[in-house]
PDB file of C-alpha atoms and ligand atoms in Angstrom:
ATOM      1  CA  MET A   1      96.940 117.612 105.580  1.00  0.00           C
ATOM      2  CA  ALA A   2      97.777 120.176 104.101  1.00  0.00           C
ATOM      3  CA  VAL A   3      96.319 120.339 100.447  1.00  0.00           C
ATOM      4  CA  VAL A   4      99.765 120.346  98.041  1.00  0.00           C
ATOM      5  CA  GLN A   5      98.753 120.795  93.531  1.00  0.00           C
ATOM      6  CA  PRO A   6      99.809 117.410  92.176  1.00  0.00           C
ATOM      7  CA  VAL A   7     102.862 118.473  89.517  1.00  0.00           C
ATOM      8  CA  VAL A   8     102.047 117.247  86.695  1.00  0.00           C
ATOM      9  CA  GLY A   9     105.195 117.093  83.708  1.00  0.00           C
ATOM     10  CA  VAL A  10     104.883 115.592  80.761  1.00  0.00           C
ATOM     11  CA  VAL A  11     108.242 114.056  78.621  1.00  0.00           C
ATOM     12  CA  GLY A  12     109.880 115.842  76.168  1.00  0.00           C
ATOM     13  CA  ALA A  13     107.727 119.789  77.250  1.00  0.00           C
ATOM     14  CA  GLY A  14     109.433 119.866  80.904  1.00  0.00           C
ATOM     15  CA  VAL A  15     106.485 120.311  83.856  1.00  0.00           C
ATOM     16  CA  VAL A  16     103.826 121.731  82.895  1.00  0.00           C
ATOM     17  CA  ASP A  17     100.859 123.687  85.224  1.00  0.00           C
ATOM     18  CA  ALA A  18      99.079 121.020  86.769  1.00  0.00           C
ATOM     19  CA  ARG A  19      94.981 121.989  84.708  1.00  0.00           C
ATOM     20  CA  THR A  20      97.207 122.156  82.015  1.00  0.00           C
ATOM     21  CA  PRO A  21      95.051 119.851  79.605  1.00  0.00           C
ATOM     22  CA  VAL A  22      97.453 116.568  78.067  1.00  0.00           C
ATOM     23  CA  ILE A  23      95.573 114.420  76.369  1.00  0.00           C
ATOM     24  CA  THR A  24      94.015 114.654  73.577  1.00  0.00           C
ATOM     25  CA  ALA A  25      90.181 112.581  72.637  1.00  0.00           C
ATOM     26  CA  ASP A  26      91.807 110.116  70.782  1.00  0.00           C
ATOM     27  CA  ASP A  27      94.619 109.277  72.794  1.00  0.00           C
ATOM     28  CA  LEU A  28      94.866 105.127  73.285  1.00  0.00           C
ATOM     29  CA  GLY A  29      94.919 104.908  76.232  1.00  0.00           C
ATOM     30  CA  PHE A  30      92.370 107.091  77.335  1.00  0.00           C
ATOM     31  CA  SER A  31      90.390 105.448  75.242  1.00  0.00           C
ATOM     32  CA  ARG A  32      90.914 101.565  75.137  1.00  0.00           C
ATOM     33  CA  GLY A  33      93.482 101.332  77.952  1.00  0.00           C
ATOM     34  CA  ASP A  34      96.338 101.155  75.953  1.00  0.00           C
ATOM     35  CA  GLY A  35      99.692 102.147  77.767  1.00  0.00           C
ATOM     36  CA  CYS A  36     100.952 101.345  80.952  1.00  0.00           C
ATOM     37  CA  PHE A  37     102.131 102.887  83.701  1.00  0.00           C
ATOM     38  CA  ASP A  38     104.225 103.148  86.740  1.00  0.00           C
ATOM     39  CA  SER A  39     103.940 104.175  90.320  1.00  0.00           C
ATOM     40  CA  LEU A  40     106.628 104.794  93.600  1.00  0.00           C
ATOM     41  CA  ARG A  41     106.473 106.465  96.890  1.00  0.00           C
ATOM     42  CA  VAL A  42     108.022 109.427  97.297  1.00  0.00           C
ATOM     43  CA  LEU A  43     109.793 110.602 100.509  1.00  0.00           C
ATOM     44  CA  ILE A  44     110.445 113.832 101.375  1.00  0.00           C
ATOM     45  CA  GLY A  45     112.965 115.092 104.634  1.00  0.00           C
ATOM     46  CA  ASP A  46     112.213 117.122 107.474  1.00  0.00           C
ATOM     47  CA  ASP A  47     114.648 119.202 105.048  1.00  0.00           C
ATOM     48  CA  GLY A  48     112.481 119.277 102.067  1.00  0.00           C
ATOM     49  CA  VAL A  49     114.405 117.312 100.280  1.00  0.00           C
ATOM     50  CA  ALA A  50     111.664 114.855  98.128  1.00  0.00           C
ATOM     51  CA  ARG A  51     114.222 111.748  96.763  1.00  0.00           C
ATOM     52  CA  THR A  52     112.313 108.784  94.542  1.00  0.00           C
ATOM     53  CA  GLU A  53     112.088 105.143  96.675  1.00  0.00           C
ATOM     54  CA  GLY A  54     113.504 101.991  93.177  1.00  0.00           C
ATOM     55  CA  LEU A  55     113.025 104.376  91.235  1.00  0.00           C
ATOM     56  CA  GLU A  56     114.936 102.551  88.879  1.00  0.00           C
ATOM     57  CA  ALA A  57     112.799  98.834  89.179  1.00  0.00           C
ATOM     58  CA  HIS A  58     110.266 100.940  88.415  1.00  0.00           C
ATOM     59  CA  LEU A  59     112.069 102.839  85.160  1.00  0.00           C
ATOM     60  CA  ALA A  60     113.184  98.679  84.071  1.00  0.00           C
ATOM     61  CA  ARG A  61     109.305  97.217  84.781  1.00  0.00           C
ATOM     62  CA  LEU A  62     108.408  99.671  82.585  1.00  0.00           C
ATOM     63  CA  ALA A  63     109.858  99.745  80.042  1.00  0.00           C
ATOM     64  CA  THR A  64     109.223  95.888  80.112  1.00  0.00           C
ATOM     65  CA  SER A  65     105.654  96.798  80.068  1.00  0.00           C
ATOM     66  CA  ALA A  66     106.343  99.553  76.983  1.00  0.00           C
ATOM     67  CA  ASP A  67     108.948  96.068  75.040  1.00  0.00           C
ATOM     68  CA  ALA A  68     106.034  93.816  75.549  1.00  0.00           C
ATOM     69  CA  LEU A  69     102.991  95.890  74.691  1.00  0.00           C
ATOM     70  CA  GLY A  70     105.154  97.194  71.495  1.00  0.00           C
ATOM     71  CA  ILE A  71     105.160 101.226  73.309  1.00  0.00           C
ATOM     72  CA  GLU A  72     108.470 103.334  72.465  1.00  0.00           C
ATOM     73  CA  SER A  73     108.991 104.671  75.648  1.00  0.00           C
ATOM     74  CA  PRO A  74     111.496 107.541  76.044  1.00  0.00           C
ATOM     75  CA  PRO A  75     115.190 106.864  77.291  1.00  0.00           C
ATOM     76  CA  THR A  76     115.833 106.156  81.058  1.00  0.00           C
ATOM     77  CA  TYR A  77     116.992 109.329  81.084  1.00  0.00           C
ATOM     78  CA  ALA A  78     114.316 111.619  79.408  1.00  0.00           C
ATOM     79  CA  TRP A  79     111.882 109.995  82.363  1.00  0.00           C
ATOM     80  CA  SER A  80     114.947 110.870  84.736  1.00  0.00           C
ATOM     81  CA  GLU A  81     114.781 113.935  83.760  1.00  0.00           C
ATOM     82  CA  LEU A  82     111.758 115.312  84.349  1.00  0.00           C
ATOM     83  CA  ILE A  83     111.120 113.106  87.894  1.00  0.00           C
ATOM     84  CA  GLU A  84     113.935 115.233  88.667  1.00  0.00           C
ATOM     85  CA  ALA A  85     112.481 118.551  88.589  1.00  0.00           C
ATOM     86  CA  MET A  86     109.252 117.115  89.599  1.00  0.00           C
ATOM     87  CA  LEU A  87     110.935 116.632  93.006  1.00  0.00           C
ATOM     88  CA  ALA A  88     112.818 120.181  92.667  1.00  0.00           C
ATOM     89  CA  SER A  89     109.439 121.466  93.165  1.00  0.00           C
ATOM     90  CA  LEU A  90     108.395 119.270  96.538  1.00  0.00           C
ATOM     91  CA  HIS A  91     109.057 121.291  99.940  1.00  0.00           C
ATOM     92  CA  THR A  92     106.310 119.482 102.534  1.00  0.00           C
ATOM     93  CA  PRO A  93     107.826 116.546 104.338  1.00  0.00           C
ATOM     94  CA  GLY A  94     105.744 114.117 104.033  1.00  0.00           C
ATOM     95  CA  GLU A  95     105.207 111.097 101.164  1.00  0.00           C
ATOM     96  CA  GLY A  96     103.963 111.014  97.832  1.00  0.00           C
ATOM     97  CA  THR A  97     103.234 109.056  94.709  1.00  0.00           C
ATOM     98  CA  LEU A  98     105.043 109.509  91.568  1.00  0.00           C
ATOM     99  CA  LYS A  99     102.433 107.829  88.663  1.00  0.00           C
ATOM    100  CA  LEU A 100     104.671 107.342  84.777  1.00  0.00           C
ATOM    101  CA  ILE A 101     101.667 106.949  82.821  1.00  0.00           C
ATOM    102  CA  LEU A 102     103.303 105.729  78.380  1.00  0.00           C
ATOM    103  CA  THR A 103     100.550 105.550  76.394  1.00  0.00           C
ATOM    104  CA  ARG A 104      99.744 104.121  72.090  1.00  0.00           C
ATOM    105  CA  GLY A 105     100.077 107.898  72.001  1.00  0.00           C
ATOM    106  CA  ARG A 106      96.949 109.580  69.146  1.00  0.00           C
ATOM    107  CA  GLU A 107      94.517 107.558  66.917  1.00  0.00           C
ATOM    108  CA  TRP A 108      94.098 110.435  64.416  1.00  0.00           C
ATOM    109  CA  LEU A 109      98.452 111.785  64.941  1.00  0.00           C
ATOM    110  CA  PRO A 110     100.044 108.242  65.626  1.00  0.00           C
ATOM    111  CA  GLN A 111     102.803 110.706  63.910  1.00  0.00           C
ATOM    112  CA  ALA A 112     103.264 112.409  67.111  1.00  0.00           C
ATOM    113  CA  GLY A 113     104.375 108.826  68.953  1.00  0.00           C
ATOM    114  CA  PRO A 114     103.628 107.652  72.435  1.00  0.00           C
ATOM    115  CA  THR A 115     102.181 109.941  75.304  1.00  0.00           C
ATOM    116  CA  ALA A 116     104.350 109.856  78.380  1.00  0.00           C
ATOM    117  CA  LEU A 117     103.165 111.771  81.654  1.00  0.00           C
ATOM    118  CA  VAL A 118     104.555 111.463  85.627  1.00  0.00           C
ATOM    119  CA  VAL A 119     102.438 112.872  87.607  1.00  0.00           C
ATOM    120  CA  LEU A 120     103.507 113.749  91.224  1.00  0.00           C
ATOM    121  CA  THR A 121     100.862 113.758  94.614  1.00  0.00           C
ATOM    122  CA  TYR A 122     101.314 114.492  97.844  1.00  0.00           C
ATOM    123  CA  ARG A 123      99.417 112.171 100.547  1.00  0.00           C
ATOM    124  CA  GLY A 124     100.608 113.592 104.291  1.00  0.00           C
ATOM    125  CA  ARG A 125     103.161 112.279 106.106  1.00  0.00           C
ATOM    126  CA  PRO A 126     103.482 108.392 106.553  1.00  0.00           C
ATOM    127  CA  ASN A 127     101.897 109.270 111.006  1.00  0.00           C
ATOM    128  CA  ASP A 128      98.525 109.834 108.986  1.00  0.00           C
ATOM    129  CA  GLU A 129      95.711 107.437 110.077  1.00  0.00           C
ATOM    130  CA  ALA A 130      94.920 106.288 107.127  1.00  0.00           C
ATOM    131  CA  VAL A 131      98.757 104.829 105.730  1.00  0.00           C
ATOM    132  CA  ALA A 132      98.783 103.915 109.693  1.00  0.00           C
ATOM    133  CA  ARG A 133      95.968 102.068 110.050  1.00  0.00           C
ATOM    134  CA  ALA A 134      96.818  99.982 106.358  1.00  0.00           C
ATOM    135  CA  ARG A 135     100.179  99.055 107.931  1.00  0.00           C
ATOM    136  CA  ARG A 136      98.496  98.042 111.591  1.00  0.00           C
ATOM    137  CA  GLY A 137      97.147  95.312 109.115  1.00  0.00           C
ATOM    138  CA  VAL A 138      93.790  94.813 106.916  1.00  0.00           C
ATOM    139  CA  ARG A 139      90.784  92.554 106.517  1.00  0.00           C
ATOM    140  CA  VAL A 140      90.523  90.848 103.066  1.00  0.00           C
ATOM    141  CA  THR A 141      88.585  89.269 100.763  1.00  0.00           C
ATOM    142  CA  ALA A 142      89.022  86.467  98.473  1.00  0.00           C
ATOM    143  CA  LEU A 143      87.984  86.832  95.533  1.00  0.00           C
ATOM    144  CA  SER A 144      88.556  84.147  92.137  1.00  0.00           C
ATOM    145  CA  SER A 145      90.893  86.049  89.609  1.00  0.00           C
ATOM    146  CA  GLY A 146      89.271  83.917  87.031  1.00  0.00           C
ATOM    147  CA  ARG A 147      91.881  81.840  85.252  1.00  0.00           C
ATOM    148  CA  PRO A 148      93.819  78.418  86.835  1.00  0.00           C
ATOM    149  CA  SER A 149      97.614  79.637  88.111  1.00  0.00           C
ATOM    150  CA  ASP A 150      98.820  78.749  84.911  1.00  0.00           C
ATOM    151  CA  ALA A 151      97.083  80.010  82.388  1.00  0.00           C
ATOM    152  CA  PHE A 152      99.306  82.641  81.275  1.00  0.00           C
ATOM    153  CA  LEU A 153     102.565  80.126  80.358  1.00  0.00           C
ATOM    154  CA  ASP A 154     102.700  80.820  76.383  1.00  0.00           C
ATOM    155  CA  ALA A 155     100.135  83.839  76.357  1.00  0.00           C
ATOM    156  CA  PRO A 156     101.919  86.277  76.084  1.00  0.00           C
ATOM    157  CA  TRP A 157      99.189  88.592  74.145  1.00  0.00           C
ATOM    158  CA  LEU A 158      97.463  88.021  77.436  1.00  0.00           C
ATOM    159  CA  LEU A 159      99.896  90.486  78.326  1.00  0.00           C
ATOM    160  CA  GLY A 160     100.728  88.627  82.246  1.00  0.00           C
ATOM    161  CA  GLY A 161     103.100  91.301  84.444  1.00  0.00           C
ATOM    162  CA  VAL A 162     102.442  93.801  82.306  1.00  0.00           C
ATOM    163  CA  LYS A 163     101.029  97.105  84.407  1.00  0.00           C
ATOM    164  CA  THR A 164      98.516  98.204  81.315  1.00  0.00           C
ATOM    165  CA  LEU A 165      96.922 101.367  81.677  1.00  0.00           C
ATOM    166  CA  SER A 166      93.244  98.370  82.103  1.00  0.00           C
ATOM    167  CA  TYR A 167      92.553  99.153  86.062  1.00  0.00           C
ATOM    168  CA  ALA A 168      89.252  98.620  86.006  1.00  0.00           C
ATOM    169  CA  ILE A 169      88.257  95.011  86.946  1.00  0.00           C
ATOM    170  CA  ASN A 170      91.065  95.870  89.638  1.00  0.00           C
ATOM    171  CA  VAL A 171      89.220  98.336  91.221  1.00  0.00           C
ATOM    172  CA  ALA A 172      85.835  96.414  90.406  1.00  0.00           C
ATOM    173  CA  ALA A 173      87.355  93.849  92.458  1.00  0.00           C
ATOM    174  CA  GLN A 174      88.658  96.251  95.556  1.00  0.00           C
ATOM    175  CA  ARG A 175      84.495  97.855  95.199  1.00  0.00           C
ATOM    176  CA  GLU A 176      83.535  94.417  95.809  1.00  0.00           C
ATOM    177  CA  ALA A 177      86.122  94.412  99.238  1.00  0.00           C
ATOM    178  CA  ARG A 178      84.420  97.264 100.202  1.00  0.00           C
ATOM    179  CA  ALA A 179      80.238  96.000  99.811  1.00  0.00           C
ATOM    180  CA  ARG A 180      81.835  92.817 101.582  1.00  0.00           C
ATOM    181  CA  GLY A 181      83.451  95.375 104.476  1.00  0.00           C
ATOM    182  CA  ALA A 182      86.876  93.700 103.676  1.00  0.00           C
ATOM    183  CA  ASP A 183      89.795  96.691 103.505  1.00  0.00           C
ATOM    184  CA  ASP A 184      91.003  94.583 100.136  1.00  0.00           C
ATOM    185  CA  VAL A 185      91.832  91.814  97.742  1.00  0.00           C
ATOM    186  CA  LEU A 186      93.439  89.049  97.758  1.00  0.00           C
ATOM    187  CA  PHE A 187      93.043  87.569  94.467  1.00  0.00           C
ATOM    188  CA  ILE A 188      92.665  83.138  93.935  1.00  0.00           C
ATOM    189  CA  SER A 189      93.287  81.114  90.856  1.00  0.00           C
ATOM    190  CA  THR A 190      90.573  78.661  89.387  1.00  0.00           C
ATOM    191  CA  ASP A 191      92.689  76.266  91.381  1.00  0.00           C
ATOM    192  CA  GLY A 192      92.898  77.249  94.325  1.00  0.00           C
ATOM    193  CA  TYR A 193      96.804  78.803  94.783  1.00  0.00           C
ATOM    194  CA  ALA A 194      96.459  82.882  96.488  1.00  0.00           C
ATOM    195  CA  LEU A 195      97.894  85.385  93.219  1.00  0.00           C
ATOM    196  CA  ASP A 196      98.568  88.560  94.887  1.00  0.00           C
ATOM    197  CA  GLY A 197      95.756  92.068  95.055  1.00  0.00           C
ATOM    198  CA  PRO A 198      94.240  93.956  93.089  1.00  0.00           C
ATOM    199  CA  THR A 199      97.216  96.731  94.095  1.00  0.00           C
ATOM    200  CA  SER A 200      99.678  94.697  95.401  1.00  0.00           C
ATOM    201  CA  GLY A 201     101.556  91.635  95.945  1.00  0.00           C
ATOM    202  CA  PHE A 202     101.537  89.340  98.416  1.00  0.00           C
ATOM    203  CA  LEU A 203     104.174  87.804 100.668  1.00  0.00           C
ATOM    204  CA  ALA A 204     103.218  84.270 103.955  1.00  0.00           C
ATOM    205  CA  VAL A 205     105.095  82.271 105.845  1.00  0.00           C
ATOM    206  CA  LEU A 206     104.663  78.634 105.851  1.00  0.00           C
ATOM    207  CA  ASP A 207     107.321  76.085 107.559  1.00  0.00           C
ATOM    208  CA  GLU A 208     109.582  79.236 108.013  1.00  0.00           C
ATOM    209  CA  ALA A 209     109.624  79.956 105.140  1.00  0.00           C
ATOM    210  CA  LEU A 210     108.508  83.364 103.422  1.00  0.00           C
ATOM    211  CA  LEU A 211     106.829  82.361 100.388  1.00  0.00           C
ATOM    212  CA  THR A 212     105.357  84.744  97.503  1.00  0.00           C
ATOM    213  CA  THR A 213     103.771  83.955  93.669  1.00  0.00           C
ATOM    214  CA  PRO A 214     105.798  82.812  91.407  1.00  0.00           C
ATOM    215  CA  THR A 215     105.561  85.202  88.267  1.00  0.00           C
ATOM    216  CA  GLU A 216     105.661  82.501  85.648  1.00  0.00           C
ATOM    217  CA  GLY A 217     102.316  81.101  83.868  1.00  0.00           C
ATOM    218  CA  THR A 218     100.096  82.772  86.869  1.00  0.00           C
ATOM    219  CA  GLY A 219     100.711  85.792  85.274  1.00  0.00           C
ATOM    220  CA  ILE A 220     100.654  87.733  88.079  1.00  0.00           C
ATOM    221  CA  LEU A 221     103.349  91.505  88.413  1.00  0.00           C
ATOM    222  CA  ALA A 222     106.453  91.595  89.781  1.00  0.00           C
ATOM    223  CA  SER A 223     106.235  93.768  92.722  1.00  0.00           C
ATOM    224  CA  THR A 224     109.883  95.962  92.756  1.00  0.00           C
ATOM    225  CA  THR A 225     108.478  95.698  96.872  1.00  0.00           C
ATOM    226  CA  VAL A 226     108.373  92.422  97.577  1.00  0.00           C
ATOM    227  CA  GLN A 227     111.674  91.408  95.074  1.00  0.00           C
ATOM    228  CA  ARG A 228     112.800  94.245  97.618  1.00  0.00           C
ATOM    229  CA  ILE A 229     112.812  91.940 100.917  1.00  0.00           C
ATOM    230  CA  LEU A 230     112.570  88.375  99.571  1.00  0.00           C
ATOM    231  CA  ALA A 231     116.905  89.233  98.426  1.00  0.00           C
ATOM    232  CA  ALA A 232     117.147  91.090 101.974  1.00  0.00           C
ATOM    233  CA  ALA A 233     115.473  88.180 103.521  1.00  0.00           C
ATOM    234  CA  ARG A 234     118.214  86.036 101.786  1.00  0.00           C
ATOM    235  CA  ALA A 235     121.164  88.480 102.790  1.00  0.00           C
ATOM    236  CA  ASP A 236     119.253  88.382 106.468  1.00  0.00           C
ATOM    237  CA  GLY A 237     119.832  83.995 105.997  1.00  0.00           C
ATOM    238  CA  MET A 238     116.098  83.608 106.349  1.00  0.00           C
ATOM    239  CA  PRO A 239     114.351  81.109 103.195  1.00  0.00           C
ATOM    240  CA  ALA A 240     112.713  82.968 101.459  1.00  0.00           C
ATOM    241  CA  ARG A 241     111.639  81.497  97.766  1.00  0.00           C
ATOM    242  CA  GLU A 242     108.289  81.532  95.138  1.00  0.00           C
ATOM    243  CA  GLU A 243     105.975  79.402  95.407  1.00  0.00           C
ATOM    244  CA  LEU A 244     102.359  78.201  94.004  1.00  0.00           C
ATOM    245  CA  ILE A 245     100.627  79.248  98.314  1.00  0.00           C
ATOM    246  CA  PRO A 246      97.117  77.078  98.572  1.00  0.00           C
ATOM    247  CA  VAL A 247      94.778  78.916 100.433  1.00  0.00           C
ATOM    248  CA  SER A 248      93.932  76.417 102.093  1.00  0.00           C
ATOM    249  CA  GLU A 249      97.334  76.810 103.572  1.00  0.00           C
ATOM    250  CA  LEU A 250      96.619  80.401 104.857  1.00  0.00           C
ATOM    251  CA  SER A 251      94.802  79.396 107.999  1.00  0.00           C
ATOM    252  CA  ARG A 252      98.568  77.509 108.546  1.00  0.00           C
ATOM    253  CA  ALA A 253     100.476  80.932 108.081  1.00  0.00           C
ATOM    254  CA  ARG A 254     102.874  82.797 110.624  1.00  0.00           C
ATOM    255  CA  GLY A 255     101.889  85.423 108.739  1.00  0.00           C
ATOM    256  CA  ALA A 256     100.523  87.149 105.520  1.00  0.00           C
ATOM    257  CA  TRP A 257     101.210  90.010 103.643  1.00  0.00           C
ATOM    258  CA  LEU A 258     100.036  92.166 100.856  1.00  0.00           C
ATOM    259  CA  VAL A 259     102.911  94.252  99.586  1.00  0.00           C
ATOM    260  CA  SER A 260     103.086  97.635  97.438  1.00  0.00           C
ATOM    261  CA  SER A 261     105.935 100.090  97.469  1.00  0.00           C
ATOM    262  CA  SER A 262     103.503 102.829  98.617  1.00  0.00           C
ATOM    263  CA  ARG A 263     102.648 101.807 102.141  1.00  0.00           C
ATOM    264  CA  GLY A 264     105.138  98.585 102.667  1.00  0.00           C
ATOM    265  CA  PRO A 265     103.279  94.975 104.036  1.00  0.00           C
ATOM    266  CA  ALA A 266     100.317  95.246 105.377  1.00  0.00           C
ATOM    267  CA  PRO A 267      99.553  91.995 107.996  1.00  0.00           C
ATOM    268  CA  ILE A 268      96.443  91.066 106.526  1.00  0.00           C
ATOM    269  CA  THR A 269      95.037  90.872 109.722  1.00  0.00           C
ATOM    270  CA  GLU A 270      91.499  88.387 108.853  1.00  0.00           C
ATOM    271  CA  LEU A 271      90.192  86.849 105.328  1.00  0.00           C
ATOM    272  CA  ASP A 272      86.717  86.022 104.420  1.00  0.00           C
ATOM    273  CA  GLY A 273      85.861  87.305 108.612  1.00  0.00           C
ATOM    274  CA  ARG A 274      88.362  84.135 109.409  1.00  0.00           C
ATOM    275  CA  GLN A 275      91.337  85.234 111.164  1.00  0.00           C
ATOM    276  CA  LEU A 276      94.733  84.654 110.290  1.00  0.00           C
ATOM    277  CA  ALA A 277      98.101  84.686 113.195  1.00  0.00           C
ATOM    278  CA  LEU A 278      99.348  88.417 113.886  1.00  0.00           C
ATOM    279  CA  ASP A 279     103.771  88.375 113.921  1.00  0.00           C
ATOM    280  CA  PRO A 280     104.530  91.611 114.719  1.00  0.00           C
ATOM    281  CA  ALA A 281     107.681  91.971 115.394  1.00  0.00           C
ATOM    282  CA  LEU A 282     107.462  89.524 111.564  1.00  0.00           C
ATOM    283  CA  THR A 283     105.892  92.885 110.131  1.00  0.00           C
ATOM    284  CA  GLN A 284     108.104  94.955 112.157  1.00  0.00           C
ATOM    285  CA  ARG A 285     111.204  92.765 110.459  1.00  0.00           C
ATOM    286  CA  ILE A 286     109.780  92.405 105.968  1.00  0.00           C
ATOM    287  CA  ALA A 287     108.554  96.131 106.633  1.00  0.00           C
ATOM    288  CA  ARG A 288     112.486  97.138 107.436  1.00  0.00           C
ATOM    289  CA  TYR A 289     113.550  94.485 105.223  1.00  0.00           C
ATOM    290  CA  ALA A 290     110.660  97.120 101.908  1.00  0.00           C
ATOM    291  CA  GLY A 291     112.509 100.208 103.386  1.00  0.00           C
ATOM    292  CA  PHE A 292     109.250 100.427 105.803  1.00  0.00           C
ATOM    293  CA  ALA A 293     110.679 101.119 109.192  1.00  0.00           C
TER     294      ALA A 293
HETATM  295  N1  PLP B 301     100.759  94.129  92.060  1.00  0.00           N
HETATM  296  C1  PLP B 301      99.915  94.953  91.646  1.00  0.00           C
HETATM  297  C2  PLP B 301      98.739  94.927  90.552  1.00  0.00           C
HETATM  298  C3  PLP B 301     100.289  95.849  91.719  1.00  0.00           C
HETATM  299  O1  PLP B 301      99.300  97.038  91.331  1.00  0.00           O
HETATM  300  C4  PLP B 301     101.096  96.233  91.986  1.00  0.00           C
HETATM  301  C5  PLP B 301     101.144  97.808  93.000  1.00  0.00           C
HETATM  302  O2  PLP B 301     100.740  98.587  91.731  1.00  0.00           O
HETATM  303  C6  PLP B 301     102.077  95.547  92.475  1.00  0.00           C
HETATM  304  C7  PLP B 301     101.519  94.596  92.909  1.00  0.00           C
HETATM  305  C8  PLP B 301     102.812  96.070  93.824  1.00  0.00           C
HETATM  306  O3  PLP B 301     104.132  96.696  93.637  1.00  0.00           O
HETATM  307  P1  PLP B 301     105.095  97.270  93.845  1.00  0.00           P
HETATM  308  O4  PLP B 301     106.061  96.468  95.196  1.00  0.00           O
HETATM  309  O5  PLP B 301     106.028  97.081  92.766  1.00  0.00           O
HETATM  310  O6  PLP B 301     104.221  98.494  94.353  1.00  0.00           O
END
């Protein structure tokens, strides 16, 4: 894969050289994780034109995260204009990731307002080995989230559903999975329900219905890809709903998937070393619902 420099943009300043320092030592996003982000897939076609996937949904979720944190986000058009300028500099056919980052701003200079950045990275062609492997399936380890499935009800200070910059726990869980010889994680509530992954939503087909974890109460992030899949499934006549799924039920599921906008639905091949059912036709159908086929 050709190495392509990331493209960096700052709302208010436009596209900058990737080596330009854009965060100061007192930025509260850096020093406290006090901020939020969102990320989405970019497709660069064989015509060399880059386009985003689901930008509106990701900007809406970023605005919801910013609201929950009490951070004033730049207006949608400011993000969109910057992103458009950044996409114009990427021409190598393949996939990329856009990361939108918003922090509370500078501790020593609060009047400077929030920091709003965008980073565009190129990931190569979709048939690159690593991407293809992820789409074939993932071995998953179940890890406790340390909380019951209703921990976030009436507790907005816990920031349920907010995509904060504080991802250290998510990253630690993925490290733990690798140490156990697995590829990824399924978080489990202390009362035994499947929640989501550190960077993915969760889907299972049980009794012919497509199920996903409810966001309310569980505090999990609303995955834009899960929402897109559920809407397409319903339009296609497939029963699809939010419902808590006991992890003990997964052994009789027709299939289970970790889902995100960067890699689409990745079928779970094993959970803690036990094989789960795989249905390639169903995975293909769900990938199509997600816009990945
Ligand atoms: N859940 C968490 C915790 C995530 O970090 C992500 C994506 O990064 C997702 C779910 C998937 O969200 P989306 O489908 O919008 O990419």
